[in-house]
PDB file of C-alpha atoms in Angstrom:
ATOM      1  CA  PRO A   1       0.000   0.000   0.000  1.00  0.00           C
ATOM      2  CA  SER A   2       0.920   3.654  -0.547  1.00  0.00           C
ATOM      3  CA  THR A   3       3.500   2.929  -3.249  1.00  0.00           C
ATOM      4  CA  GLY A   4       2.052   5.399  -5.759  1.00  0.00           C
ATOM      5  CA  LYS A   5       0.045   3.079  -8.011  1.00  0.00           C
ATOM      6  CA  SER A   6      -2.843   5.554  -8.395  1.00  0.00           C
ATOM      7  CA  SER A   7      -0.377   8.386  -8.986  1.00  0.00           C
ATOM      8  CA  ILE A   8       1.159   6.455 -11.891  1.00  0.00           C
ATOM      9  CA  ILE A   9      -2.298   5.951 -13.459  1.00  0.00           C
ATOM     10  CA  ASN A  10      -3.106   9.669 -13.099  1.00  0.00           C
ATOM     11  CA  ALA A  11       0.271  10.638 -14.566  1.00  0.00           C
ATOM     12  CA  LEU A  12      -0.276   8.402 -17.598  1.00  0.00           C
ATOM     13  CA  LEU A  13      -3.837   9.625 -18.169  1.00  0.00           C
ATOM     14  CA  GLN A  14      -2.892  13.240 -17.297  1.00  0.00           C
ATOM     15  CA  GLU A  15      -6.038  13.600 -15.229  1.00  0.00           C
ATOM     16  CA  ASP A  16      -7.255  12.829 -11.712  1.00  0.00           C
ATOM     17  CA  ARG A  17      -8.842   9.483 -12.553  1.00  0.00           C
ATOM     18  CA  CYS A  18      -7.940   7.776  -9.262  1.00  0.00           C
ATOM     19  CA  ILE A  19      -8.058   9.100  -5.725  1.00  0.00           C
ATOM     20  CA  VAL A  20      -4.617   9.775  -4.253  1.00  0.00           C
ATOM     21  CA  ASP A  21      -3.988  10.097  -0.519  1.00  0.00           C
ATOM     22  CA  GLU A  22      -1.125   9.471   1.896  1.00  0.00           C
ATOM     23  CA  ALA A  23      -3.227   7.077   4.011  1.00  0.00           C
ATOM     24  CA  ASP A  24      -3.032   3.343   3.315  1.00  0.00           C
ATOM     25  CA  GLY A  25      -5.989   1.589   1.717  1.00  0.00           C
ATOM     26  CA  THR A  26      -7.345   4.535  -0.285  1.00  0.00           C
ATOM     27  CA  THR A  27      -8.040   2.339  -3.322  1.00  0.00           C
ATOM     28  CA  MET A  28     -10.398  -0.493  -2.368  1.00  0.00           C
ATOM     29  CA  ASP A  29     -11.553  -1.838  -5.772  1.00  0.00           C
ATOM     30  CA  ALA A  30      -9.880  -2.270  -9.140  1.00  0.00           C
ATOM     31  CA  VAL A  31     -10.355   0.769 -11.400  1.00  0.00           C
ATOM     32  CA  VAL A  32     -10.133   0.121 -15.163  1.00  0.00           C
ATOM     33  CA  SER A  33      -9.233   2.974 -17.523  1.00  0.00           C
ATOM     34  CA  ASP A  34      -9.062   2.903 -21.320  1.00  0.00           C
ATOM     35  CA  TRP A  35      -5.955   4.513 -22.790  1.00  0.00           C
ATOM     36  CA  SER A  36      -3.765   4.376 -25.890  1.00  0.00           C
ATOM     37  CA  PHE A  37       0.031   4.204 -26.161  1.00  0.00           C
ATOM     38  CA  LYS A  38       1.593   4.926 -29.571  1.00  0.00           C
ATOM     39  CA  GLY A  39      -1.711   4.191 -31.269  1.00  0.00           C
ATOM     40  CA  GLU A  40      -2.269   0.869 -29.481  1.00  0.00           C
ATOM     41  CA  PRO A  41      -5.263   0.487 -27.127  1.00  0.00           C
ATOM     42  CA  VAL A  42      -4.289  -0.214 -23.525  1.00  0.00           C
ATOM     43  CA  LYS A  43      -6.369  -0.987 -20.452  1.00  0.00           C
ATOM     44  CA  LEU A  44      -4.880   0.343 -17.216  1.00  0.00           C
ATOM     45  CA  ILE A  45      -6.051  -1.406 -14.038  1.00  0.00           C
ATOM     46  CA  ASP A  46      -5.408   0.324 -10.721  1.00  0.00           C
ATOM     47  CA  THR A  47      -5.577  -2.246  -7.935  1.00  0.00           C
ATOM     48  CA  CYS A  48      -5.662  -1.911  -4.189  1.00  0.00           C
ATOM     49  CA  GLY A  49      -2.525  -2.401  -2.151  1.00  0.00           C
ATOM     50  CA  VAL A  50      -1.624  -5.920  -1.102  1.00  0.00           C
ATOM     51  CA  ILE A  51      -0.584  -6.490   2.495  1.00  0.00           C
ATOM     52  CA  LYS A  52       0.747  -9.508   4.320  1.00  0.00           C
ATOM     53  CA  GLY A  53      -1.830 -12.229   4.848  1.00  0.00           C
ATOM     54  CA  TRP A  54      -3.732 -11.608   1.624  1.00  0.00           C
ATOM     55  CA  ASN A  55      -3.911 -15.366   0.921  1.00  0.00           C
ATOM     56  CA  TYR A  56      -7.269 -15.999   2.585  1.00  0.00           C
ATOM     57  CA  PRO A  57      -9.032 -19.432   2.662  1.00  0.00           C
ATOM     58  CA  GLY A  58     -11.660 -18.260   0.183  1.00  0.00           C
ATOM     59  CA  SER A  59     -14.956 -17.959   2.091  1.00  0.00           C
ATOM     60  CA  TYR A  60     -17.596 -15.365   1.266  1.00  0.00           C
ATOM     61  CA  THR A  61     -16.538 -12.958   4.014  1.00  0.00           C
ATOM     62  CA  ASP A  62     -12.931 -13.119   2.854  1.00  0.00           C
ATOM     63  CA  LEU A  63     -13.928 -12.074  -0.650  1.00  0.00           C
ATOM     64  CA  LEU A  64     -15.018  -8.735   0.796  1.00  0.00           C
ATOM     65  CA  GLN A  65     -11.512  -8.016   2.070  1.00  0.00           C
ATOM     66  CA  ALA A  66      -9.333  -5.516   0.259  1.00  0.00           C
ATOM     67  CA  GLY A  67      -6.777  -7.249  -1.929  1.00  0.00           C
ATOM     68  CA  MET A  68      -8.934 -10.077  -3.254  1.00  0.00           C
ATOM     69  CA  GLY A  69      -9.585  -8.152  -6.457  1.00  0.00           C
ATOM     70  CA  THR A  70      -5.843  -7.781  -7.008  1.00  0.00           C
ATOM     71  CA  ARG A  71      -5.412 -11.495  -7.636  1.00  0.00           C
ATOM     72  CA  LYS A  72      -8.267 -11.463 -10.137  1.00  0.00           C
ATOM     73  CA  ALA A  73      -6.739  -8.442 -11.892  1.00  0.00           C
ATOM     74  CA  ILE A  74      -3.390 -10.246 -12.173  1.00  0.00           C
ATOM     75  CA  ARG A  75      -5.072 -13.188 -13.914  1.00  0.00           C
ATOM     76  CA  ARG A  76      -6.817 -10.842 -16.353  1.00  0.00           C
ATOM     77  CA  SER A  77      -3.762  -8.762 -17.203  1.00  0.00           C
ATOM     78  CA  HIS A  78      -0.949  -9.304 -19.685  1.00  0.00           C
ATOM     79  CA  VAL A  79       1.808  -7.177 -18.126  1.00  0.00           C
ATOM     80  CA  VAL A  80       1.896  -6.635 -14.351  1.00  0.00           C
ATOM     81  CA  VAL A  81       3.732  -3.679 -12.796  1.00  0.00           C
ATOM     82  CA  VAL A  82       4.705  -4.276  -9.157  1.00  0.00           C
ATOM     83  CA  CYS A  83       5.280  -0.938  -7.437  1.00  0.00           C
ATOM     84  CA  ILE A  84       7.906  -0.656  -4.702  1.00  0.00           C
ATOM     85  CA  ASP A  85       8.351   2.221  -2.257  1.00  0.00           C
ATOM     86  CA  PRO A  86      11.990   2.579  -1.130  1.00  0.00           C
ATOM     87  CA  VAL A  87      11.164   5.459   1.217  1.00  0.00           C
ATOM     88  CA  LYS A  88       9.367   3.180   3.692  1.00  0.00           C
ATOM     89  CA  HIS A  89      12.603   1.402   4.531  1.00  0.00           C
ATOM     90  CA  ARG A  90      14.531   3.993   6.482  1.00  0.00           C
ATOM     91  CA  LYS A  91      17.380   1.633   7.304  1.00  0.00           C
ATOM     92  CA  MET A  92      18.127   0.509   3.768  1.00  0.00           C
ATOM     93  CA  THR A  93      19.793  -2.917   3.760  1.00  0.00           C
ATOM     94  CA  TYR A  94      20.044  -5.813   1.341  1.00  0.00           C
ATOM     95  CA  TYR A  95      16.917  -7.488   2.815  1.00  0.00           C
ATOM     96  CA  SER A  96      14.718  -4.396   3.163  1.00  0.00           C
ATOM     97  CA  CYS A  97      13.887  -3.396  -0.409  1.00  0.00           C
ATOM     98  CA  PRO A  98      12.223  -5.152  -2.044  1.00  0.00           C
ATOM     99  CA  SER A  99      10.876  -6.905   1.015  1.00  0.00           C
ATOM    100  CA  ARG A 100      10.291 -10.616   1.341  1.00  0.00           C
ATOM    101  CA  PHE A 101       6.576 -10.210   0.724  1.00  0.00           C
ATOM    102  CA  GLU A 102       7.157  -8.090  -2.381  1.00  0.00           C
ATOM    103  CA  ILE A 103       9.428 -10.816  -3.734  1.00  0.00           C
ATOM    104  CA  LYS A 104       6.674 -13.369  -3.100  1.00  0.00           C
ATOM    105  CA  LEU A 105       4.181 -11.137  -4.898  1.00  0.00           C
ATOM    106  CA  ALA A 106       6.504 -10.864  -7.902  1.00  0.00           C
ATOM    107  CA  GLN A 107       7.000 -14.643  -7.872  1.00  0.00           C
ATOM    108  CA  TYR A 108       3.231 -15.132  -7.815  1.00  0.00           C
ATOM    109  CA  VAL A 109       2.950 -12.986 -10.964  1.00  0.00           C
ATOM    110  CA  LEU A 110       5.583 -15.133 -12.693  1.00  0.00           C
ATOM    111  CA  ASP A 111       3.847 -18.340 -11.578  1.00  0.00           C
ATOM    112  CA  GLU A 112       0.660 -17.069 -13.222  1.00  0.00           C
ATOM    113  CA  GLY A 113       2.643 -16.747 -16.463  1.00  0.00           C
ATOM    114  CA  LYS A 114       2.433 -12.958 -16.746  1.00  0.00           C
ATOM    115  CA  ALA A 115       5.105 -10.509 -17.871  1.00  0.00           C
ATOM    116  CA  LEU A 116       6.572  -8.616 -14.918  1.00  0.00           C
ATOM    117  CA  VAL A 117       7.913  -5.074 -14.543  1.00  0.00           C
ATOM    118  CA  LEU A 118       9.246  -3.737 -11.225  1.00  0.00           C
ATOM    119  CA  ALA A 119       8.692  -0.011 -10.687  1.00  0.00           C
ATOM    120  CA  VAL A 120      10.619   1.645  -7.844  1.00  0.00           C
ATOM    121  CA  ASN A 121       8.443   4.704  -7.333  1.00  0.00           C
ATOM    122  CA  LYS A 122       9.134   7.910  -5.330  1.00  0.00           C
ATOM    123  CA  TRP A 123      12.747   7.870  -6.472  1.00  0.00           C
ATOM    124  CA  ASP A 124      12.864  11.674  -6.152  1.00  0.00           C
ATOM    125  CA  LEU A 125      12.683  11.361  -2.354  1.00  0.00           C
ATOM    126  CA  ILE A 126      16.001   9.504  -2.225  1.00  0.00           C
ATOM    127  CA  SER A 127      19.000  11.781  -1.857  1.00  0.00           C
ATOM    128  CA  GLU A 128      21.493  11.854  -4.715  1.00  0.00           C
ATOM    129  CA  GLN A 129      24.277  10.657  -2.417  1.00  0.00           C
ATOM    130  CA  GLN A 130      22.374   7.432  -1.633  1.00  0.00           C
ATOM    131  CA  GLN A 131      20.809   6.704  -5.021  1.00  0.00           C
ATOM    132  CA  GLU A 132      23.744   4.762  -6.460  1.00  0.00           C
ATOM    133  CA  LYS A 133      24.146   2.512  -3.401  1.00  0.00           C
ATOM    134  CA  ILE A 134      20.401   1.868  -3.034  1.00  0.00           C
ATOM    135  CA  ARG A 135      20.062   1.153  -6.766  1.00  0.00           C
ATOM    136  CA  ASP A 136      22.849  -1.442  -6.640  1.00  0.00           C
ATOM    137  CA  ASP A 137      21.344  -3.125  -3.547  1.00  0.00           C
ATOM    138  CA  ILE A 138      17.890  -3.331  -5.126  1.00  0.00           C
ATOM    139  CA  LEU A 139      19.180  -4.755  -8.407  1.00  0.00           C
ATOM    140  CA  LYS A 140      21.348  -7.333  -6.632  1.00  0.00           C
ATOM    141  CA  ARG A 141      18.498  -8.524  -4.417  1.00  0.00           C
ATOM    142  CA  ILE A 142      16.130  -8.859  -7.385  1.00  0.00           C
ATOM    143  CA  GLN A 143      18.731 -10.822  -9.318  1.00  0.00           C
ATOM    144  CA  ASP A 144      19.311 -13.171  -6.368  1.00  0.00           C
ATOM    145  CA  GLN A 145      15.664 -13.679  -5.372  1.00  0.00           C
ATOM    146  CA  LEU A 146      14.123 -14.058  -8.868  1.00  0.00           C
ATOM    147  CA  PRO A 147      16.394 -16.586 -10.594  1.00  0.00           C
ATOM    148  CA  ASP A 148      13.507 -18.151 -12.560  1.00  0.00           C
ATOM    149  CA  CYS A 149      13.090 -15.057 -14.709  1.00  0.00           C
ATOM    150  CA  ARG A 150      16.327 -13.311 -15.507  1.00  0.00           C
ATOM    151  CA  GLY A 151      16.325  -9.840 -16.981  1.00  0.00           C
ATOM    152  CA  VAL A 152      13.207  -8.491 -15.237  1.00  0.00           C
ATOM    153  CA  PRO A 153      13.157  -4.752 -16.039  1.00  0.00           C
ATOM    154  CA  VAL A 154      13.476  -2.462 -13.021  1.00  0.00           C
ATOM    155  CA  ILE A 155      12.400   1.163 -13.530  1.00  0.00           C
ATOM    156  CA  PHE A 156      13.473   3.832 -11.018  1.00  0.00           C
ATOM    157  CA  MET A 157      10.797   6.462 -11.485  1.00  0.00           C
ATOM    158  CA  SER A 158       8.738   9.209  -9.939  1.00  0.00           C
ATOM    159  CA  ALA A 159       5.097   9.614 -10.864  1.00  0.00           C
ATOM    160  CA  LYS A 160       4.981  13.080  -9.285  1.00  0.00           C
ATOM    161  CA  TYR A 161       7.580  14.558 -11.641  1.00  0.00           C
ATOM    162  CA  ASN A 162       7.013  12.131 -14.595  1.00  0.00           C
ATOM    163  CA  LEU A 163      10.518  10.727 -14.150  1.00  0.00           C
ATOM    164  CA  ASN A 164      11.050   7.679 -16.418  1.00  0.00           C
ATOM    165  CA  LEU A 165       7.296   7.411 -16.924  1.00  0.00           C
ATOM    166  CA  SER A 166       7.665   6.905 -20.682  1.00  0.00           C
ATOM    167  CA  MET A 167      10.396   4.314 -20.065  1.00  0.00           C
ATOM    168  CA  LEU A 168       7.923   2.331 -17.973  1.00  0.00           C
ATOM    169  CA  MET A 169       5.478   2.049 -20.876  1.00  0.00           C
ATOM    170  CA  ILE A 170       8.242   1.309 -23.406  1.00  0.00           C
ATOM    171  CA  ARG A 171       9.509  -1.593 -21.305  1.00  0.00           C
ATOM    172  CA  ALA A 172       5.962  -2.862 -20.771  1.00  0.00           C
ATOM    173  CA  ALA A 173       5.246  -2.771 -24.529  1.00  0.00           C
ATOM    174  CA  THR A 174       8.522  -4.573 -25.255  1.00  0.00           C
ATOM    175  CA  LEU A 175       7.729  -7.297 -22.725  1.00  0.00           C
ATOM    176  CA  TYR A 176       4.274  -7.742 -24.224  1.00  0.00           C
ATOM    177  CA  LYS A 177       5.816  -8.490 -27.639  1.00  0.00           C
ATOM    178  CA  ARG A 178       8.276 -10.972 -26.118  1.00  0.00           C
ATOM    179  CA  TRP A 179       5.473 -12.575 -24.101  1.00  0.00           C
ATOM    180  CA  GLY A 180       3.450 -13.297 -27.247  1.00  0.00           C
ATOM    181  CA  ALA A 181       6.323 -14.219 -29.587  1.00  0.00           C
ATOM    182  CA  ARG A 182       6.705 -17.635 -31.234  1.00  0.00           C
ATOM    183  CA  LEU A 183       9.937 -19.345 -32.297  1.00  0.00           C
ATOM    184  CA  PRO A 184      10.227 -21.622 -35.373  1.00  0.00           C
ATOM    185  CA  THR A 185      10.684 -25.303 -34.552  1.00  0.00           C
ATOM    186  CA  SER A 186      13.593 -25.759 -36.974  1.00  0.00           C
ATOM    187  CA  LYS A 187      15.459 -22.826 -35.474  1.00  0.00           C
ATOM    188  CA  LEU A 188      14.886 -24.161 -31.958  1.00  0.00           C
ATOM    189  CA  ASN A 189      16.185 -27.652 -32.714  1.00  0.00           C
ATOM    190  CA  ASN A 190      19.203 -26.416 -34.670  1.00  0.00           C
ATOM    191  CA  TRP A 191      20.180 -24.269 -31.723  1.00  0.00           C
ATOM    192  CA  LEU A 192      19.490 -27.119 -29.261  1.00  0.00           C
ATOM    193  CA  GLN A 193      21.725 -29.610 -31.065  1.00  0.00           C
ATOM    194  CA  ALA A 194      24.568 -27.087 -31.332  1.00  0.00           C
ATOM    195  CA  TRP A 195      24.163 -26.125 -27.665  1.00  0.00           C
ATOM    196  CA  MET A 196      24.207 -29.766 -26.508  1.00  0.00           C
ATOM    197  CA  LEU A 197      27.535 -30.267 -28.286  1.00  0.00           C
ATOM    198  CA  ARG A 198      28.936 -27.444 -26.178  1.00  0.00           C
ATOM    199  CA  TRP A 199      27.174 -28.586 -22.977  1.00  0.00           C
ATOM    200  CA  PRO A 200      26.730 -32.404 -23.150  1.00  0.00           C
ATOM    201  CA  PRO A 201      23.770 -33.946 -21.318  1.00  0.00           C
ATOM    202  CA  PRO A 202      24.465 -35.489 -17.895  1.00  0.00           C
ATOM    203  CA  TRP A 203      24.283 -39.161 -16.994  1.00  0.00           C
ATOM    204  CA  ARG A 204      21.722 -40.522 -14.546  1.00  0.00           C
ATOM    205  CA  ASN A 205      21.322 -44.166 -13.471  1.00  0.00           C
ATOM    206  CA  GLY A 206      23.698 -45.356 -16.173  1.00  0.00           C
ATOM    207  CA  MET A 207      21.814 -43.559 -18.959  1.00  0.00           C
ATOM    208  CA  LYS A 208      22.549 -40.335 -20.810  1.00  0.00           C
ATOM    209  CA  CYS A 209      19.720 -37.820 -20.296  1.00  0.00           C
ATOM    210  CA  THR A 210      19.296 -36.443 -23.816  1.00  0.00           C
ATOM    211  CA  VAL A 211      16.776 -33.928 -25.110  1.00  0.00           C
ATOM    212  CA  LYS A 212      15.851 -35.267 -28.544  1.00  0.00           C
ATOM    213  CA  TYR A 213      13.368 -32.702 -29.783  1.00  0.00           C
ATOM    214  CA  MET A 214      11.611 -29.527 -28.683  1.00  0.00           C
ATOM    215  CA  THR A 215       8.879 -27.297 -30.043  1.00  0.00           C
ATOM    216  CA  GLN A 216       6.818 -24.339 -28.890  1.00  0.00           C
ATOM    217  CA  THR A 217       3.186 -25.251 -28.334  1.00  0.00           C
ATOM    218  CA  ARG A 218       1.801 -21.902 -27.201  1.00  0.00           C
ATOM    219  CA  SER A 219       2.653 -18.329 -26.288  1.00  0.00           C
ATOM    220  CA  ARG A 220       1.529 -16.017 -23.476  1.00  0.00           C
ATOM    221  CA  PRO A 221       3.631 -17.284 -21.749  1.00  0.00           C
ATOM    222  CA  PRO A 222       6.066 -19.093 -24.071  1.00  0.00           C
ATOM    223  CA  THR A 223       5.561 -22.822 -23.470  1.00  0.00           C
ATOM    224  CA  PHE A 224       7.860 -25.476 -24.914  1.00  0.00           C
ATOM    225  CA  VAL A 225       7.527 -29.262 -25.023  1.00  0.00           C
ATOM    226  CA  LEU A 226      10.739 -31.283 -24.758  1.00  0.00           C
ATOM    227  CA  TRP A 227      10.990 -34.963 -25.665  1.00  0.00           C
ATOM    228  CA  THR A 228      13.639 -36.795 -23.661  1.00  0.00           C
ATOM    229  CA  ASN A 229      14.751 -40.406 -23.223  1.00  0.00           C
ATOM    230  CA  THR A 230      14.171 -40.212 -19.457  1.00  0.00           C
ATOM    231  CA  THR A 231      11.304 -39.593 -17.107  1.00  0.00           C
ATOM    232  CA  TRP A 232      10.473 -36.322 -15.372  1.00  0.00           C
ATOM    233  CA  ASP A 233      12.088 -37.394 -12.095  1.00  0.00           C
ATOM    234  CA  GLU A 234      15.306 -38.601 -13.717  1.00  0.00           C
ATOM    235  CA  MET A 235      15.931 -35.447 -15.746  1.00  0.00           C
ATOM    236  CA  PRO A 236      18.249 -33.164 -13.700  1.00  0.00           C
ATOM    237  CA  ARG A 237      16.591 -29.888 -12.740  1.00  0.00           C
ATOM    238  CA  ASN A 238      19.809 -27.895 -13.045  1.00  0.00           C
ATOM    239  CA  TYR A 239      20.227 -28.986 -16.675  1.00  0.00           C
ATOM    240  CA  ILE A 240      16.676 -27.835 -17.515  1.00  0.00           C
ATOM    241  CA  ARG A 241      17.391 -24.491 -15.830  1.00  0.00           C
ATOM    242  CA  HIS A 242      20.588 -24.255 -17.851  1.00  0.00           C
ATOM    243  CA  ILE A 243      18.627 -24.696 -21.080  1.00  0.00           C
ATOM    244  CA  GLN A 244      16.149 -21.983 -20.049  1.00  0.00           C
ATOM    245  CA  ASN A 245      18.874 -19.452 -19.283  1.00  0.00           C
ATOM    246  CA  ALA A 246      20.647 -20.248 -22.543  1.00  0.00           C
ATOM    247  CA  MET A 247      17.402 -19.743 -24.480  1.00  0.00           C
ATOM    248  CA  ARG A 248      16.930 -16.308 -22.899  1.00  0.00           C
ATOM    249  CA  GLU A 249      20.366 -15.223 -24.031  1.00  0.00           C
ATOM    250  CA  GLU A 250      20.080 -16.716 -27.519  1.00  0.00           C
ATOM    251  CA  PHE A 251      16.568 -15.579 -28.446  1.00  0.00           C
ATOM    252  CA  LYS A 252      16.454 -12.376 -26.316  1.00  0.00           C
ATOM    253  CA  ILE A 253      13.421 -13.304 -24.231  1.00  0.00           C
ATOM    254  CA  TYR A 254      14.459 -11.615 -20.996  1.00  0.00           C
ATOM    255  CA  GLY A 255      11.929 -10.764 -18.324  1.00  0.00           C
ATOM    256  CA  VAL A 256       9.330 -13.284 -19.544  1.00  0.00           C
ATOM    257  CA  PRO A 257       8.493 -16.558 -17.743  1.00  0.00           C
ATOM    258  CA  ILE A 258       9.288 -19.674 -19.773  1.00  0.00           C
ATOM    259  CA  LYS A 259       7.471 -22.963 -19.144  1.00  0.00           C
ATOM    260  CA  PHE A 260       8.840 -26.382 -20.062  1.00  0.00           C
ATOM    261  CA  ILE A 261       6.771 -29.546 -20.440  1.00  0.00           C
ATOM    262  CA  LEU A 262       8.799 -32.749 -20.535  1.00  0.00           C
ATOM    263  CA  ARG A 263       7.646 -35.760 -22.549  1.00  0.00           C
ATOM    264  CA  SER A 264       9.370 -39.119 -22.510  1.00  0.00           C
ATOM    265  CA  THR A 265      10.115 -41.318 -25.522  1.00  0.00           C
ATOM    266  CA  LEU A 266      10.424 -44.424 -23.336  1.00  0.00           C
ATOM    267  CA  MET A 267       7.964 -47.243 -23.992  1.00  0.00           C
ATOM    268  CA  PRO A 268       7.040 -50.294 -21.882  1.00  0.00           C
ATOM    269  CA  ARG A 269       9.127 -53.399 -22.425  1.00  0.00           C
ATOM    270  CA  PRO A 270       7.324 -56.088 -24.477  1.00  0.00           C
ATOM    271  CA  PHE A 271       6.371 -59.455 -22.970  1.00  0.00           C
ATOM    272  CA  LYS A 272       6.732 -58.155 -19.423  1.00  0.00           C
ATOM    273  CA  LYS A 273       3.930 -58.426 -16.904  1.00  0.00           C
ATOM    274  CA  MET A 274       3.136 -55.076 -15.316  1.00  0.00           C
ATOM    275  CA  SER A 275       1.622 -54.329 -11.945  1.00  0.00           C
ATOM    276  CA  LYS A 276      -0.949 -51.621 -11.250  1.00  0.00           C
ATOM    277  CA  LYS A 277       1.769 -49.337  -9.953  1.00  0.00           C
ATOM    278  CA  GLU A 278       3.804 -49.718 -13.137  1.00  0.00           C
ATOM    279  CA  VAL A 279       0.736 -49.140 -15.320  1.00  0.00           C
ATOM    280  CA  LEU A 280      -0.006 -45.904 -13.433  1.00  0.00           C
ATOM    281  CA  ARG A 281       3.614 -44.806 -13.842  1.00  0.00           C
ATOM    282  CA  TRP A 282       3.507 -45.328 -17.619  1.00  0.00           C
ATOM    283  CA  LYS A 283       0.218 -43.429 -17.896  1.00  0.00           C
ATOM    284  CA  ARG A 284       1.812 -40.381 -16.294  1.00  0.00           C
ATOM    285  CA  LEU A 285       4.728 -40.271 -18.718  1.00  0.00           C
ATOM    286  CA  GLY A 286       2.783 -39.112 -21.771  1.00  0.00           C
ATOM    287  CA  PRO A 287      -0.088 -39.781 -24.181  1.00  0.00           C
ATOM    288  CA  ARG A 288       1.753 -42.489 -26.182  1.00  0.00           C
ATOM    289  CA  GLN A 289       2.654 -44.430 -23.049  1.00  0.00           C
ATOM    290  CA  ALA A 290      -0.861 -44.066 -21.680  1.00  0.00           C
ATOM    291  CA  ALA A 291      -2.349 -45.397 -24.923  1.00  0.00           C
ATOM    292  CA  ALA A 292       0.037 -48.367 -24.910  1.00  0.00           C
ATOM    293  CA  VAL A 293      -0.857 -49.537 -21.389  1.00  0.00           C
ATOM    294  CA  ALA A 294      -4.561 -48.697 -21.649  1.00  0.00           C
ATOM    295  CA  ASP A 295      -5.385 -51.949 -23.439  1.00  0.00           C
ATOM    296  CA  LEU A 296      -3.340 -54.848 -22.014  1.00  0.00           C
ATOM    297  CA  ASN A 297      -3.996 -58.495 -22.631  1.00  0.00           C
ATOM    298  CA  SER A 298      -5.133 -61.006 -20.011  1.00  0.00           C
ATOM    299  CA  LYS A 299      -1.531 -61.511 -18.847  1.00  0.00           C
ATOM    300  CA  LYS A 300      -1.067 -57.767 -18.180  1.00  0.00           C
ATOM    301  CA  MET A 301       1.304 -57.423 -21.153  1.00  0.00           C
ATOM    302  CA  LEU A 302       1.332 -55.249 -24.241  1.00  0.00           C
ATOM    303  CA  ARG A 303      -0.791 -56.492 -27.133  1.00  0.00           C
ATOM    304  CA  ARG A 304       0.812 -57.340 -30.454  1.00  0.00           C
ATOM    305  CA  THR A 305      -0.844 -54.358 -32.126  1.00  0.00           C
ATOM    306  CA  HIS A 306       1.052 -51.946 -29.866  1.00  0.00           C
ATOM    307  CA  LEU A 307       4.314 -53.809 -30.505  1.00  0.00           C
ATOM    308  CA  VAL A 308       3.875 -53.457 -34.264  1.00  0.00           C
ATOM    309  CA  LYS A 309       3.079 -49.747 -33.964  1.00  0.00           C
ATOM    310  CA  ASN A 310       6.135 -49.140 -31.794  1.00  0.00           C
ATOM    311  CA  ARG A 311       8.406 -50.874 -34.327  1.00  0.00           C
ATOM    312  CA  GLU A 312       6.940 -48.813 -37.165  1.00  0.00           C
ATOM    313  CA  THR A 313       7.481 -45.534 -35.307  1.00  0.00           C
ATOM    314  CA  GLU A 314      11.057 -46.485 -34.468  1.00  0.00           C
TER     315      GLU A 314
END
């Protein structure tokens, strides 16, 4: 609360559209305003401030609390601007700004698959002697606490004096284009094969964990499906994170959450009796594996039709 969200909306619209006051909790409901930026229509949503403990159980009385509309507005939006007030933290340290709760709020936005922009408002109230040190501390903490989405833009601005206000909209428009971009499958796989020669896949349980093929299935956020020769549990998490960071640098998709869906090319062994636990495990690996174990013979083995299909696909 009281980070200047309504002031930013009024500065963009150049009118007193939202009520501005120094007291916390002035804005209680989400206020939607129609606007245009460089000829493109934009909807600006001013939400109420989020305080600690906003994650209520979900009963009817809790829906009346301030802050419940903020979560709904995040789901509706494309680009989310999280406002931070550095003036509240008088003793500026590494852990004070952004606070732990503000980091959790930013992580919640990324988990929802939305593009994220961090706006450090009221920058004019920070003395010039302290601006460089505070800027470095804020950028270092954001880099350390948000490793899942590298390159999140941080704007040091002032809505009162229109400082970096245009930069905020330029970064938001750029993130929106990255958020909805699509990459060709051939370009992705050519880059993946060349990258795996430089960074070979690791070994796990006596088997080389190789990514055979990848493609982008959707945008907003960019979602990619990877076919591997292992299961989800056997694929090392650090190697998947390494691929994500390399993709950001190669295709310039900074500040946008990337989702990976792993699919396995493994198939059940023929002429082997499977238990219920094994059948459930194969069903969770992917659609091909689920179709293979959906129709077993009386001995709980694969039918000959599935064996012929598997040989043809190989």
